[in-house]
PDB file of C-alpha atoms in Angstrom:
ATOM      1  CA  UNK A   1       0.196   0.231  -0.191  1.00  0.00           C
ATOM      2  CA  UNK A   2       1.218   3.323  -1.084  1.00  0.00           C
ATOM      3  CA  UNK A   3       1.291   6.616   0.962  1.00  0.00           C
ATOM      4  CA  UNK A   4      -1.143   8.099  -2.741  1.00  0.00           C
ATOM      5  CA  UNK A   5      -3.315   4.755  -2.710  1.00  0.00           C
ATOM      6  CA  UNK A   6      -3.761   5.048   1.345  1.00  0.00           C
ATOM      7  CA  UNK A   7      -4.937   8.632   0.562  1.00  0.00           C
ATOM      8  CA  UNK A   8      -6.947   8.337  -2.509  1.00  0.00           C
ATOM      9  CA  UNK A   9      -8.615   5.154  -0.553  1.00  0.00           C
ATOM     10  CA  UNK A  10      -9.505   7.502   2.680  1.00  0.00           C
ATOM     11  CA  UNK A  11     -11.127  10.473   0.554  1.00  0.00           C
ATOM     12  CA  UNK A  12     -13.163   8.375  -1.048  1.00  0.00           C
ATOM     13  CA  UNK A  13     -14.350   7.080   1.825  1.00  0.00           C
ATOM     14  CA  UNK A  14     -15.370  10.017   3.482  1.00  0.00           C
ATOM     15  CA  UNK A  15     -19.316   9.970   3.322  1.00  0.00           C
ATOM     16  CA  UNK A  16     -21.801  12.430   2.920  1.00  0.00           C
ATOM     17  CA  UNK A  17     -22.039  12.688   6.796  1.00  0.00           C
ATOM     18  CA  UNK A  18     -18.992  15.403   6.633  1.00  0.00           C
ATOM     19  CA  UNK A  19     -20.200  19.177   5.406  1.00  0.00           C
ATOM     20  CA  UNK A  20     -18.142  19.869   2.105  1.00  0.00           C
ATOM     21  CA  UNK A  21     -15.773  22.079   4.279  1.00  0.00           C
ATOM     22  CA  UNK A  22     -14.644  19.504   5.806  1.00  0.00           C
ATOM     23  CA  UNK A  23     -14.493  17.135   2.885  1.00  0.00           C
ATOM     24  CA  UNK A  24     -12.095  19.668   1.669  1.00  0.00           C
ATOM     25  CA  UNK A  25      -9.904  20.432   4.203  1.00  0.00           C
ATOM     26  CA  UNK A  26      -9.101  16.442   4.699  1.00  0.00           C
ATOM     27  CA  UNK A  27      -8.290  16.786   1.146  1.00  0.00           C
ATOM     28  CA  UNK A  28      -6.069  19.683   1.024  1.00  0.00           C
ATOM     29  CA  UNK A  29      -4.394  18.594   4.167  1.00  0.00           C
ATOM     30  CA  UNK A  30      -3.578  15.334   3.178  1.00  0.00           C
ATOM     31  CA  UNK A  31      -2.881  15.777  -0.137  1.00  0.00           C
ATOM     32  CA  UNK A  32       0.200  18.412   0.995  1.00  0.00           C
ATOM     33  CA  UNK A  33       0.994  15.348   3.304  1.00  0.00           C
ATOM     34  CA  UNK A  34       1.639  13.049   0.795  1.00  0.00           C
ATOM     35  CA  UNK A  35       3.100  15.370  -1.582  1.00  0.00           C
ATOM     36  CA  UNK A  36       5.811  15.659   0.661  1.00  0.00           C
ATOM     37  CA  UNK A  37       5.907  12.003   2.246  1.00  0.00           C
ATOM     38  CA  UNK A  38       6.104  10.988  -1.416  1.00  0.00           C
ATOM     39  CA  UNK A  39       3.162   9.916  -3.051  1.00  0.00           C
ATOM     40  CA  UNK A  40       4.982   6.354  -3.800  1.00  0.00           C
ATOM     41  CA  UNK A  41       6.461   5.289  -0.808  1.00  0.00           C
ATOM     42  CA  UNK A  42       5.502   2.645   1.051  1.00  0.00           C
ATOM     43  CA  UNK A  43       3.356   3.270   4.193  1.00  0.00           C
ATOM     44  CA  UNK A  44       4.905   1.137   6.151  1.00  0.00           C
ATOM     45  CA  UNK A  45       8.195   2.790   5.874  1.00  0.00           C
ATOM     46  CA  UNK A  46       6.640   5.897   7.215  1.00  0.00           C
ATOM     47  CA  UNK A  47       7.070   7.138  10.534  1.00  0.00           C
ATOM     48  CA  UNK A  48       4.811   8.646  13.082  1.00  0.00           C
ATOM     49  CA  UNK A  49       7.443  11.679  13.596  1.00  0.00           C
ATOM     50  CA  UNK A  50       7.901  12.042   9.662  1.00  0.00           C
ATOM     51  CA  UNK A  51       4.291  12.742   9.426  1.00  0.00           C
ATOM     52  CA  UNK A  52       4.457  15.017  12.836  1.00  0.00           C
ATOM     53  CA  UNK A  53       6.691  17.004  10.992  1.00  0.00           C
ATOM     54  CA  UNK A  54       5.148  17.830   7.442  1.00  0.00           C
ATOM     55  CA  UNK A  55       2.701  19.013   9.946  1.00  0.00           C
ATOM     56  CA  UNK A  56       4.627  21.012  11.650  1.00  0.00           C
ATOM     57  CA  UNK A  57       6.077  22.739   8.531  1.00  0.00           C
ATOM     58  CA  UNK A  58       2.315  23.152   7.155  1.00  0.00           C
ATOM     59  CA  UNK A  59       1.384  24.913  10.724  1.00  0.00           C
ATOM     60  CA  UNK A  60       4.052  27.514  10.980  1.00  0.00           C
ATOM     61  CA  UNK A  61       2.460  30.603  12.352  1.00  0.00           C
ATOM     62  CA  UNK A  62      -1.080  29.048  12.380  1.00  0.00           C
ATOM     63  CA  UNK A  63      -3.219  29.461  15.270  1.00  0.00           C
ATOM     64  CA  UNK A  64      -3.996  26.352  17.831  1.00  0.00           C
ATOM     65  CA  UNK A  65      -7.290  25.570  15.628  1.00  0.00           C
ATOM     66  CA  UNK A  66      -5.534  25.497  12.429  1.00  0.00           C
ATOM     67  CA  UNK A  67      -2.869  22.496  14.307  1.00  0.00           C
ATOM     68  CA  UNK A  68      -6.099  20.905  15.772  1.00  0.00           C
ATOM     69  CA  UNK A  69      -7.830  20.813  12.326  1.00  0.00           C
ATOM     70  CA  UNK A  70      -5.284  19.607  10.348  1.00  0.00           C
ATOM     71  CA  UNK A  71      -4.184  17.346  12.673  1.00  0.00           C
ATOM     72  CA  UNK A  72      -7.784  15.811  13.095  1.00  0.00           C
ATOM     73  CA  UNK A  73      -7.575  14.929   9.199  1.00  0.00           C
ATOM     74  CA  UNK A  74      -4.597  13.069   9.726  1.00  0.00           C
ATOM     75  CA  UNK A  75      -5.406  11.265  12.791  1.00  0.00           C
ATOM     76  CA  UNK A  76      -8.688  10.463  10.774  1.00  0.00           C
ATOM     77  CA  UNK A  77      -6.546   9.124   7.990  1.00  0.00           C
ATOM     78  CA  UNK A  78      -4.547   7.248  10.484  1.00  0.00           C
ATOM     79  CA  UNK A  79      -7.327   5.362  12.143  1.00  0.00           C
ATOM     80  CA  UNK A  80      -8.833   4.432   8.693  1.00  0.00           C
ATOM     81  CA  UNK A  81      -5.444   3.274   7.701  1.00  0.00           C
ATOM     82  CA  UNK A  82      -5.663   0.839  10.958  1.00  0.00           C
ATOM     83  CA  UNK A  83      -9.299  -0.346  10.542  1.00  0.00           C
ATOM     84  CA  UNK A  84      -8.529  -1.322   7.077  1.00  0.00           C
ATOM     85  CA  UNK A  85      -5.366  -4.107   8.617  1.00  0.00           C
ATOM     86  CA  UNK A  86      -2.990  -1.231   6.515  1.00  0.00           C
ATOM     87  CA  UNK A  87       0.413  -0.540   8.351  1.00  0.00           C
ATOM     88  CA  UNK A  88      -0.221   2.775   9.454  1.00  0.00           C
ATOM     89  CA  UNK A  89       2.141   4.797  11.915  1.00  0.00           C
ATOM     90  CA  UNK A  90       1.051   6.775  14.699  1.00  0.00           C
ATOM     91  CA  UNK A  91       1.550  10.427  15.628  1.00  0.00           C
ATOM     92  CA  UNK A  92       3.942  11.283  18.514  1.00  0.00           C
ATOM     93  CA  UNK A  93       2.754  12.472  21.920  1.00  0.00           C
ATOM     94  CA  UNK A  94       4.595  15.770  21.093  1.00  0.00           C
ATOM     95  CA  UNK A  95       1.707  16.562  18.250  1.00  0.00           C
ATOM     96  CA  UNK A  96      -0.875  16.263  20.527  1.00  0.00           C
ATOM     97  CA  UNK A  97      -3.824  18.483  20.424  1.00  0.00           C
ATOM     98  CA  UNK A  98      -2.797  22.303  21.359  1.00  0.00           C
ATOM     99  CA  UNK A  99      -4.972  23.883  23.788  1.00  0.00           C
ATOM    100  CA  UNK A 100      -7.109  26.787  21.986  1.00  0.00           C
ATOM    101  CA  UNK A 101      -8.069  30.148  24.099  1.00  0.00           C
ATOM    102  CA  UNK A 102     -11.681  31.538  22.553  1.00  0.00           C
ATOM    103  CA  UNK A 103     -11.612  34.752  22.134  1.00  0.00           C
ATOM    104  CA  UNK A 104     -13.927  37.775  21.446  1.00  0.00           C
ATOM    105  CA  UNK A 105     -14.339  37.957  17.761  1.00  0.00           C
ATOM    106  CA  UNK A 106     -14.447  42.104  17.073  1.00  0.00           C
ATOM    107  CA  UNK A 107     -17.580  43.589  16.352  1.00  0.00           C
ATOM    108  CA  UNK A 108     -17.082  45.601  13.585  1.00  0.00           C
ATOM    109  CA  UNK A 109     -20.210  48.992  13.061  1.00  0.00           C
ATOM    110  CA  UNK A 110     -22.757  49.099  10.812  1.00  0.00           C
ATOM    111  CA  UNK A 111     -21.412  52.295   9.507  1.00  0.00           C
ATOM    112  CA  UNK A 112     -17.787  50.853   8.767  1.00  0.00           C
ATOM    113  CA  UNK A 113     -19.423  47.810   7.307  1.00  0.00           C
ATOM    114  CA  UNK A 114     -21.801  50.157   4.819  1.00  0.00           C
ATOM    115  CA  UNK A 115     -18.707  52.181   3.437  1.00  0.00           C
ATOM    116  CA  UNK A 116     -16.881  49.031   2.738  1.00  0.00           C
ATOM    117  CA  UNK A 117     -19.739  47.311   0.870  1.00  0.00           C
ATOM    118  CA  UNK A 118     -20.369  50.177  -0.977  1.00  0.00           C
ATOM    119  CA  UNK A 119     -16.756  51.701  -1.934  1.00  0.00           C
ATOM    120  CA  UNK A 120     -16.630  51.813  -5.714  1.00  0.00           C
ATOM    121  CA  UNK A 121     -12.759  50.503  -6.013  1.00  0.00           C
ATOM    122  CA  UNK A 122     -14.266  46.445  -4.701  1.00  0.00           C
ATOM    123  CA  UNK A 123     -14.578  43.855  -7.155  1.00  0.00           C
ATOM    124  CA  UNK A 124     -18.246  42.219  -7.540  1.00  0.00           C
ATOM    125  CA  UNK A 125     -16.944  39.229  -6.403  1.00  0.00           C
ATOM    126  CA  UNK A 126     -15.776  40.386  -2.994  1.00  0.00           C
ATOM    127  CA  UNK A 127     -18.552  43.156  -2.714  1.00  0.00           C
ATOM    128  CA  UNK A 128     -21.012  40.020  -3.209  1.00  0.00           C
ATOM    129  CA  UNK A 129     -19.593  37.668  -0.637  1.00  0.00           C
ATOM    130  CA  UNK A 130     -19.046  40.210   2.259  1.00  0.00           C
ATOM    131  CA  UNK A 131     -22.386  41.347   1.593  1.00  0.00           C
ATOM    132  CA  UNK A 132     -23.582  37.900   1.782  1.00  0.00           C
ATOM    133  CA  UNK A 133     -21.608  37.500   4.660  1.00  0.00           C
ATOM    134  CA  UNK A 134     -23.281  39.793   6.567  1.00  0.00           C
ATOM    135  CA  UNK A 135     -26.827  39.452   5.252  1.00  0.00           C
ATOM    136  CA  UNK A 136     -27.113  36.183   5.781  1.00  0.00           C
ATOM    137  CA  UNK A 137     -25.411  35.734   9.262  1.00  0.00           C
ATOM    138  CA  UNK A 138     -24.007  32.654   7.492  1.00  0.00           C
ATOM    139  CA  UNK A 139     -20.758  31.034   7.943  1.00  0.00           C
ATOM    140  CA  UNK A 140     -17.756  31.763   5.587  1.00  0.00           C
ATOM    141  CA  UNK A 141     -17.345  28.088   4.679  1.00  0.00           C
ATOM    142  CA  UNK A 142     -21.133  27.331   4.266  1.00  0.00           C
ATOM    143  CA  UNK A 143     -21.075  30.543   2.251  1.00  0.00           C
ATOM    144  CA  UNK A 144     -17.917  29.689   0.210  1.00  0.00           C
ATOM    145  CA  UNK A 145     -19.110  26.031  -0.460  1.00  0.00           C
ATOM    146  CA  UNK A 146     -22.169  27.401  -1.911  1.00  0.00           C
ATOM    147  CA  UNK A 147     -22.557  25.884  -5.859  1.00  0.00           C
ATOM    148  CA  UNK A 148     -25.000  27.790  -8.324  1.00  0.00           C
ATOM    149  CA  UNK A 149     -27.495  24.923  -7.863  1.00  0.00           C
ATOM    150  CA  UNK A 150     -28.106  25.717  -4.098  1.00  0.00           C
ATOM    151  CA  UNK A 151     -29.434  28.802  -5.073  1.00  0.00           C
ATOM    152  CA  UNK A 152     -33.321  30.090  -4.856  1.00  0.00           C
ATOM    153  CA  UNK A 153     -32.929  33.320  -6.409  1.00  0.00           C
ATOM    154  CA  UNK A 154     -36.327  34.444  -6.217  1.00  0.00           C
ATOM    155  CA  UNK A 155     -36.837  33.239  -2.984  1.00  0.00           C
ATOM    156  CA  UNK A 156     -33.460  34.841  -1.749  1.00  0.00           C
ATOM    157  CA  UNK A 157     -32.622  31.833  -0.135  1.00  0.00           C
ATOM    158  CA  UNK A 158     -29.917  29.014  -0.776  1.00  0.00           C
ATOM    159  CA  UNK A 159     -29.414  25.949   0.770  1.00  0.00           C
ATOM    160  CA  UNK A 160     -26.583  24.387   3.083  1.00  0.00           C
ATOM    161  CA  UNK A 161     -26.089  21.598   4.587  1.00  0.00           C
ATOM    162  CA  UNK A 162     -27.400  20.824   8.315  1.00  0.00           C
ATOM    163  CA  UNK A 163     -25.388  19.695  11.289  1.00  0.00           C
ATOM    164  CA  UNK A 164     -27.735  16.336  11.067  1.00  0.00           C
ATOM    165  CA  UNK A 165     -27.451  15.599   7.764  1.00  0.00           C
ATOM    166  CA  UNK A 166     -30.721  17.594   6.310  1.00  0.00           C
ATOM    167  CA  UNK A 167     -31.013  20.758   4.915  1.00  0.00           C
ATOM    168  CA  UNK A 168     -31.291  24.290   6.097  1.00  0.00           C
ATOM    169  CA  UNK A 169     -31.944  27.276   4.347  1.00  0.00           C
ATOM    170  CA  UNK A 170     -30.000  30.725   4.565  1.00  0.00           C
ATOM    171  CA  UNK A 171     -31.665  34.411   3.619  1.00  0.00           C
ATOM    172  CA  UNK A 172     -30.002  37.563   2.066  1.00  0.00           C
ATOM    173  CA  UNK A 173     -31.681  40.821   1.697  1.00  0.00           C
ATOM    174  CA  UNK A 174     -31.757  43.341  -1.119  1.00  0.00           C
ATOM    175  CA  UNK A 175     -27.760  44.164  -1.563  1.00  0.00           C
ATOM    176  CA  UNK A 176     -26.724  40.293  -2.188  1.00  0.00           C
ATOM    177  CA  UNK A 177     -30.280  40.103  -4.594  1.00  0.00           C
ATOM    178  CA  UNK A 178     -28.944  42.803  -6.789  1.00  0.00           C
ATOM    179  CA  UNK A 179     -25.373  41.468  -6.913  1.00  0.00           C
ATOM    180  CA  UNK A 180     -25.738  37.793  -7.423  1.00  0.00           C
ATOM    181  CA  UNK A 181     -27.014  37.812 -10.888  1.00  0.00           C
ATOM    182  CA  UNK A 182     -24.251  39.803 -12.042  1.00  0.00           C
ATOM    183  CA  UNK A 183     -21.942  37.351 -10.283  1.00  0.00           C
ATOM    184  CA  UNK A 184     -23.108  34.252 -11.864  1.00  0.00           C
ATOM    185  CA  UNK A 185     -24.214  35.540 -15.007  1.00  0.00           C
ATOM    186  CA  UNK A 186     -23.755  32.644 -17.726  1.00  0.00           C
ATOM    187  CA  UNK A 187     -23.283  30.260 -15.627  1.00  0.00           C
ATOM    188  CA  UNK A 188     -25.670  27.660 -14.206  1.00  0.00           C
ATOM    189  CA  UNK A 189     -23.941  25.015 -12.442  1.00  0.00           C
ATOM    190  CA  UNK A 190     -20.700  24.572 -10.365  1.00  0.00           C
ATOM    191  CA  UNK A 191     -19.313  26.498  -7.744  1.00  0.00           C
ATOM    192  CA  UNK A 192     -20.671  30.578  -6.921  1.00  0.00           C
ATOM    193  CA  UNK A 193     -17.865  31.840  -6.174  1.00  0.00           C
ATOM    194  CA  UNK A 194     -14.592  31.154  -8.204  1.00  0.00           C
ATOM    195  CA  UNK A 195     -10.581  32.013  -7.891  1.00  0.00           C
ATOM    196  CA  UNK A 196      -9.026  34.152 -10.415  1.00  0.00           C
ATOM    197  CA  UNK A 197      -7.333  31.695 -12.274  1.00  0.00           C
ATOM    198  CA  UNK A 198      -7.362  28.465 -13.493  1.00  0.00           C
ATOM    199  CA  UNK A 199      -5.808  25.716 -11.113  1.00  0.00           C
ATOM    200  CA  UNK A 200      -2.679  23.706 -12.432  1.00  0.00           C
ATOM    201  CA  UNK A 201      -2.211  20.120 -12.736  1.00  0.00           C
ATOM    202  CA  UNK A 202       0.073  19.568  -9.717  1.00  0.00           C
ATOM    203  CA  UNK A 203      -2.596  21.108  -7.192  1.00  0.00           C
ATOM    204  CA  UNK A 204      -6.091  20.593  -9.194  1.00  0.00           C
ATOM    205  CA  UNK A 205      -8.729  20.142  -6.747  1.00  0.00           C
ATOM    206  CA  UNK A 206     -11.838  17.862  -6.759  1.00  0.00           C
ATOM    207  CA  UNK A 207     -13.953  17.869 -10.388  1.00  0.00           C
ATOM    208  CA  UNK A 208     -16.625  19.002  -7.642  1.00  0.00           C
ATOM    209  CA  UNK A 209     -14.964  22.307  -6.777  1.00  0.00           C
ATOM    210  CA  UNK A 210     -13.947  23.196 -10.747  1.00  0.00           C
ATOM    211  CA  UNK A 211     -16.264  25.469 -12.452  1.00  0.00           C
ATOM    212  CA  UNK A 212     -17.732  23.830 -15.609  1.00  0.00           C
ATOM    213  CA  UNK A 213     -18.192  26.265 -17.561  1.00  0.00           C
ATOM    214  CA  UNK A 214     -14.417  28.556 -16.902  1.00  0.00           C
ATOM    215  CA  UNK A 215     -12.288  25.733 -15.269  1.00  0.00           C
ATOM    216  CA  UNK A 216     -11.991  28.109 -12.377  1.00  0.00           C
ATOM    217  CA  UNK A 217     -11.598  26.552  -9.032  1.00  0.00           C
ATOM    218  CA  UNK A 218     -13.983  27.467  -6.175  1.00  0.00           C
ATOM    219  CA  UNK A 219     -12.613  30.177  -3.992  1.00  0.00           C
ATOM    220  CA  UNK A 220     -10.595  29.003  -0.559  1.00  0.00           C
ATOM    221  CA  UNK A 221     -10.931  30.408   2.611  1.00  0.00           C
ATOM    222  CA  UNK A 222      -7.108  31.411   2.823  1.00  0.00           C
ATOM    223  CA  UNK A 223      -7.795  33.215  -0.167  1.00  0.00           C
ATOM    224  CA  UNK A 224     -11.183  35.015   0.894  1.00  0.00           C
ATOM    225  CA  UNK A 225      -9.865  36.141   4.111  1.00  0.00           C
ATOM    226  CA  UNK A 226      -6.582  37.572   2.760  1.00  0.00           C
ATOM    227  CA  UNK A 227      -8.610  40.104   0.011  1.00  0.00           C
ATOM    228  CA  UNK A 228     -10.735  40.647   3.307  1.00  0.00           C
ATOM    229  CA  UNK A 229      -7.667  41.548   4.973  1.00  0.00           C
ATOM    230  CA  UNK A 230      -6.211  43.417   2.271  1.00  0.00           C
ATOM    231  CA  UNK A 231      -9.212  45.998   1.673  1.00  0.00           C
ATOM    232  CA  UNK A 232      -9.816  46.713   5.647  1.00  0.00           C
ATOM    233  CA  UNK A 233      -6.194  47.191   6.776  1.00  0.00           C
ATOM    234  CA  UNK A 234      -4.767  50.711   7.671  1.00  0.00           C
ATOM    235  CA  UNK A 235      -1.654  52.108   9.039  1.00  0.00           C
ATOM    236  CA  UNK A 236      -3.675  52.437  12.752  1.00  0.00           C
ATOM    237  CA  UNK A 237      -5.745  49.112  12.390  1.00  0.00           C
ATOM    238  CA  UNK A 238      -5.780  45.587  11.380  1.00  0.00           C
ATOM    239  CA  UNK A 239      -7.713  43.958   8.691  1.00  0.00           C
ATOM    240  CA  UNK A 240     -11.112  42.739   9.268  1.00  0.00           C
ATOM    241  CA  UNK A 241     -11.787  38.572   9.597  1.00  0.00           C
ATOM    242  CA  UNK A 242     -14.484  36.556   7.896  1.00  0.00           C
ATOM    243  CA  UNK A 243     -15.933  35.931  10.979  1.00  0.00           C
ATOM    244  CA  UNK A 244     -16.191  39.547  12.338  1.00  0.00           C
ATOM    245  CA  UNK A 245     -19.146  39.810   9.275  1.00  0.00           C
ATOM    246  CA  UNK A 246     -21.501  37.369  10.843  1.00  0.00           C
ATOM    247  CA  UNK A 247     -20.770  38.519  14.736  1.00  0.00           C
ATOM    248  CA  UNK A 248     -21.109  42.352  13.673  1.00  0.00           C
ATOM    249  CA  UNK A 249     -24.210  41.176  12.168  1.00  0.00           C
ATOM    250  CA  UNK A 250     -26.244  38.974  14.909  1.00  0.00           C
ATOM    251  CA  UNK A 251     -24.617  41.972  17.258  1.00  0.00           C
ATOM    252  CA  UNK A 252     -26.663  44.744  15.534  1.00  0.00           C
ATOM    253  CA  UNK A 253     -29.645  42.920  14.801  1.00  0.00           C
ATOM    254  CA  UNK A 254     -29.013  42.509  18.846  1.00  0.00           C
ATOM    255  CA  UNK A 255     -28.959  46.579  19.232  1.00  0.00           C
ATOM    256  CA  UNK A 256     -32.294  46.679  16.850  1.00  0.00           C
ATOM    257  CA  UNK A 257     -33.728  44.935  19.812  1.00  0.00           C
ATOM    258  CA  UNK A 258     -34.268  41.955  17.659  1.00  0.00           C
ATOM    259  CA  UNK A 259     -35.869  38.745  19.761  1.00  0.00           C
ATOM    260  CA  UNK A 260     -32.870  37.002  20.870  1.00  0.00           C
ATOM    261  CA  UNK A 261     -34.523  33.816  19.559  1.00  0.00           C
ATOM    262  CA  UNK A 262     -35.105  35.143  16.194  1.00  0.00           C
ATOM    263  CA  UNK A 263     -31.237  36.171  15.891  1.00  0.00           C
ATOM    264  CA  UNK A 264     -30.574  32.385  16.734  1.00  0.00           C
ATOM    265  CA  UNK A 265     -32.870  30.955  13.957  1.00  0.00           C
ATOM    266  CA  UNK A 266     -31.044  33.439  11.627  1.00  0.00           C
ATOM    267  CA  UNK A 267     -27.785  32.828  12.244  1.00  0.00           C
ATOM    268  CA  UNK A 268     -28.475  28.591  13.308  1.00  0.00           C
ATOM    269  CA  UNK A 269     -26.694  28.726  16.494  1.00  0.00           C
ATOM    270  CA  UNK A 270     -26.950  25.693  18.265  1.00  0.00           C
ATOM    271  CA  UNK A 271     -25.823  26.997  21.462  1.00  0.00           C
ATOM    272  CA  UNK A 272     -27.714  30.156  23.144  1.00  0.00           C
ATOM    273  CA  UNK A 273     -24.935  31.295  24.751  1.00  0.00           C
ATOM    274  CA  UNK A 274     -23.498  31.981  21.304  1.00  0.00           C
ATOM    275  CA  UNK A 275     -26.311  34.681  20.780  1.00  0.00           C
ATOM    276  CA  UNK A 276     -26.387  36.001  24.675  1.00  0.00           C
ATOM    277  CA  UNK A 277     -23.030  37.560  24.290  1.00  0.00           C
ATOM    278  CA  UNK A 278     -24.381  40.099  21.687  1.00  0.00           C
ATOM    279  CA  UNK A 279     -27.599  41.029  23.854  1.00  0.00           C
ATOM    280  CA  UNK A 280     -26.560  44.087  26.247  1.00  0.00           C
ATOM    281  CA  UNK A 281     -29.673  45.791  27.408  1.00  0.00           C
ATOM    282  CA  UNK A 282     -29.745  49.114  27.249  1.00  0.00           C
ATOM    283  CA  UNK A 283     -31.001  51.778  30.536  1.00  0.00           C
ATOM    284  CA  UNK A 284     -33.723  52.801  28.530  1.00  0.00           C
ATOM    285  CA  UNK A 285     -34.661  49.255  28.073  1.00  0.00           C
ATOM    286  CA  UNK A 286     -34.395  48.443  31.788  1.00  0.00           C
ATOM    287  CA  UNK A 287     -36.458  51.411  33.062  1.00  0.00           C
ATOM    288  CA  UNK A 288     -39.134  50.111  30.548  1.00  0.00           C
ATOM    289  CA  UNK A 289     -38.670  46.619  31.966  1.00  0.00           C
ATOM    290  CA  UNK A 290     -39.269  47.298  35.520  1.00  0.00           C
ATOM    291  CA  UNK A 291     -41.880  49.340  35.071  1.00  0.00           C
ATOM    292  CA  UNK A 292     -43.783  46.520  33.818  1.00  0.00           C
ATOM    293  CA  UNK A 293     -43.789  45.093  36.830  1.00  0.00           C
ATOM    294  CA  UNK A 294     -44.907  48.291  39.068  1.00  0.00           C
ATOM    295  CA  UNK A 295     -47.560  47.477  41.363  1.00  0.00           C
ATOM    296  CA  UNK A 296     -47.531  50.345  43.074  1.00  0.00           C
ATOM    297  CA  UNK A 297     -50.925  51.826  43.718  1.00  0.00           C
ATOM    298  CA  UNK A 298     -52.088  55.140  40.808  1.00  0.00           C
ATOM    299  CA  UNK A 299     -52.136  58.332  42.755  1.00  0.00           C
ATOM    300  CA  UNK A 300     -56.081  59.425  43.031  1.00  0.00           C
ATOM    301  CA  UNK A 301     -56.733  62.300  40.471  1.00  0.00           C
TER     302      UNK A 301
END
């Protein structure tokens, strides 16, 4: 069993219970590992320390969450090899999970987002992506994974996989509805958001991530993140992260006194605590609530 055959076998076994973004993440990580180890090498000749070194090199300068994500892909692959009777190496103890410190995502003001989305020099692809992220309150991985076949333009919504294996919908507003037709004009199938150029043969993505009309690949998360950072970074402030559009939208809905349950449904959060961090009642709101509890008798006329 060669490294190439083992990786291909594992990726073919990743079934539909995994989200498309997860399958792509597994593919990118394991394709890199295979190329670094040598695709024609015998799997039994590969050591766990070699794989750990490839993982360390792949994750230089990344956050602990990225390390854990890529390590999980490799661990799943090695576990699959062991279950199928292949001589799989074991990652050393020094390549364990890294502790993740949960930090609050900075909220961007609504006027700042409006200035970005209406800026004349922003390309159509980026303007559509950022507006869709804000108006749908969806995760960036979900929006980047959209295909044209998932769109329901008349209903201003798109189908996305649910955590339980079913289908959910994300909804957008007027701005996205006006931009989307121009972005996908002339295309009826394939990824909604495309990269700038066609992929090379050496790193060709799965066929599902290739536009059948243009031959260009699906826009990746890392590239989308870099582009948002580029357009929002200044000498005085760091660039924005893709997650900030989703979380800022939730915060703006809370500021507009939208019911927390409605915000939770809009962003498809499972844990109420994820939404309650954005709900910060104002003094006037607390005064109004307190008056509803006032049981003192009214003064006589």
